[in-house]
Tab-separated table of C-alpha atoms in Angstrom:
chain	number	residue	atom	x	y	z
A	20	MET	CA	32.857	12.843	4.833
A	21	GLY	CA	29.828	11.168	7.546
A	22	THR	CA	27.719	9.942	4.036
A	23	GLU	CA	30.970	8.828	2.489
A	24	ASP	CA	31.631	6.543	5.069
A	25	ALA	CA	28.142	4.906	5.360
A	26	SER	CA	28.304	4.291	1.636
A	27	ASP	CA	31.590	2.685	2.058
A	28	VAL	CA	29.546	0.660	4.871
A	29	LYS	CA	27.068	-0.184	2.162
A	30	LYS	CA	29.558	-1.085	-0.470
A	31	ILE	CA	31.384	-3.705	2.391
A	32	SER	CA	28.245	-5.328	3.632
A	33	ARG	CA	26.798	-6.144	-0.251
A	34	LEU	CA	30.379	-7.512	-1.665
A	35	ALA	CA	30.710	-9.189	1.921
A	36	LEU	CA	27.076	-11.122	1.670
A	37	SER	CA	28.192	-13.432	-1.406
A	38	ARG	CA	31.825	-13.005	-0.756
A	39	LEU	CA	32.142	-14.553	2.663
A	40	LYS	CA	29.381	-17.047	2.838
A	41	ARG	CA	30.712	-17.997	-0.682
A	42	GLU	CA	34.455	-18.599	1.162
A	43	ARG	CA	32.530	-20.258	3.666
A	44	GLU	CA	30.312	-22.982	1.893
A	45	GLN	CA	33.554	-23.948	-0.457
A	46	ARG	CA	35.320	-25.084	2.852
A	47	GLY	CA	31.900	-27.118	4.080
A	48	TRP	CA	31.825	-25.112	7.033
A	49	THR	CA	29.198	-23.562	9.398
A	50	GLN	CA	28.754	-20.301	10.306
A	51	SER	CA	29.685	-21.603	13.805
A	52	GLU	CA	33.361	-23.484	12.766
A	53	LEU	CA	34.026	-20.862	10.915
A	54	ALA	CA	33.242	-18.337	14.088
A	55	GLU	CA	35.247	-20.857	16.261
A	56	ARG	CA	38.229	-20.211	13.479
A	57	ILE	CA	38.384	-16.194	13.646
A	58	GLY	CA	37.743	-16.104	17.645
A	59	THR	CA	33.953	-14.366	17.538
A	60	THR	CA	30.185	-15.395	17.596
A	61	GLN	CA	27.682	-17.345	14.469
A	62	ILE	CA	25.674	-14.160	15.083
A	63	ASN	CA	28.214	-12.004	14.404
A	64	VAL	CA	29.084	-13.983	11.119
A	65	SER	CA	25.259	-13.979	10.216
A	66	ARG	CA	25.361	-10.345	10.876
A	67	TRP	CA	28.504	-10.051	8.101
A	68	GLU	CA	27.357	-12.612	5.632
A	69	ASN	CA	23.541	-10.427	5.367
A	70	GLY	CA	25.093	-7.003	5.394
A	71	VAL	CA	23.528	-5.971	8.833
A	72	THR	CA	27.037	-5.333	10.673
A	73	THR	CA	30.719	-5.290	8.492
A	74	PRO	CA	33.332	-7.017	10.398
A	75	SER	CA	35.730	-4.811	12.786
A	76	PRO	CA	39.502	-4.606	10.567
A	77	TYR	CA	40.870	-7.199	13.331
A	78	TYR	CA	38.453	-9.391	11.819
A	79	ARG	CA	38.787	-8.487	8.491
A	80	GLN	CA	42.167	-9.077	8.556
A	81	ARG	CA	41.565	-12.984	10.535
A	82	LEU	CA	39.457	-13.697	7.877
A	83	GLY	CA	41.469	-12.792	4.307
A	84	GLU	CA	44.641	-15.010	6.261
A	85	LEU	CA	41.844	-17.681	7.139
A	86	PHE	CA	40.280	-18.004	3.603
A	87	GLY	CA	43.772	-17.261	2.245
A	88	LYS	CA	42.765	-13.970	0.491
A	89	SER	CA	43.432	-10.473	0.443
A	90	ILE	CA	40.529	-8.477	2.416
A	91	GLN	CA	40.402	-6.803	-1.562
A	92	GLU	CA	39.790	-9.939	-2.268
A	93	LEU	CA	36.918	-10.657	0.015
A	94	GLY	CA	34.736	-7.140	-0.593
A	95	LEU	CA	36.007	-6.005	3.294
A	96	ILE	CA	37.217	-2.924	2.176
A	97	PRO	CA	35.533	-0.908	-0.138
A	98	GLU	CA	37.414	0.511	-3.790
A	99	SER	CA	36.933	4.205	-2.493
A	100	SER	CA	38.943	3.715	0.743
A	101	GLU	CA	41.659	1.216	-0.438
A	102	GLU	CA	44.022	4.548	-1.102
A	103	ARG	CA	43.115	6.245	2.585
A	104	THR	CA	43.859	3.093	4.053
A	105	ALA	CA	47.130	1.993	2.340
């Protein structure tokens, strides 16, 4: 199961890279502005957008609420995990 989890993280990272950045840029926000709105740092936002790390479940929820989209729409939950976390 350990390699499956690592694979899931990679899936989240690739999707989050394009979707999070696109949502942020569509609103004309900088990484710092997004970070302030959800209570994190600009460094974390940069890492999420570049696929270095993934947001914790707390920040996934905050991002979904802020953008008015589900975490699935934002690419923050891997397709293979949807059933396990439901």
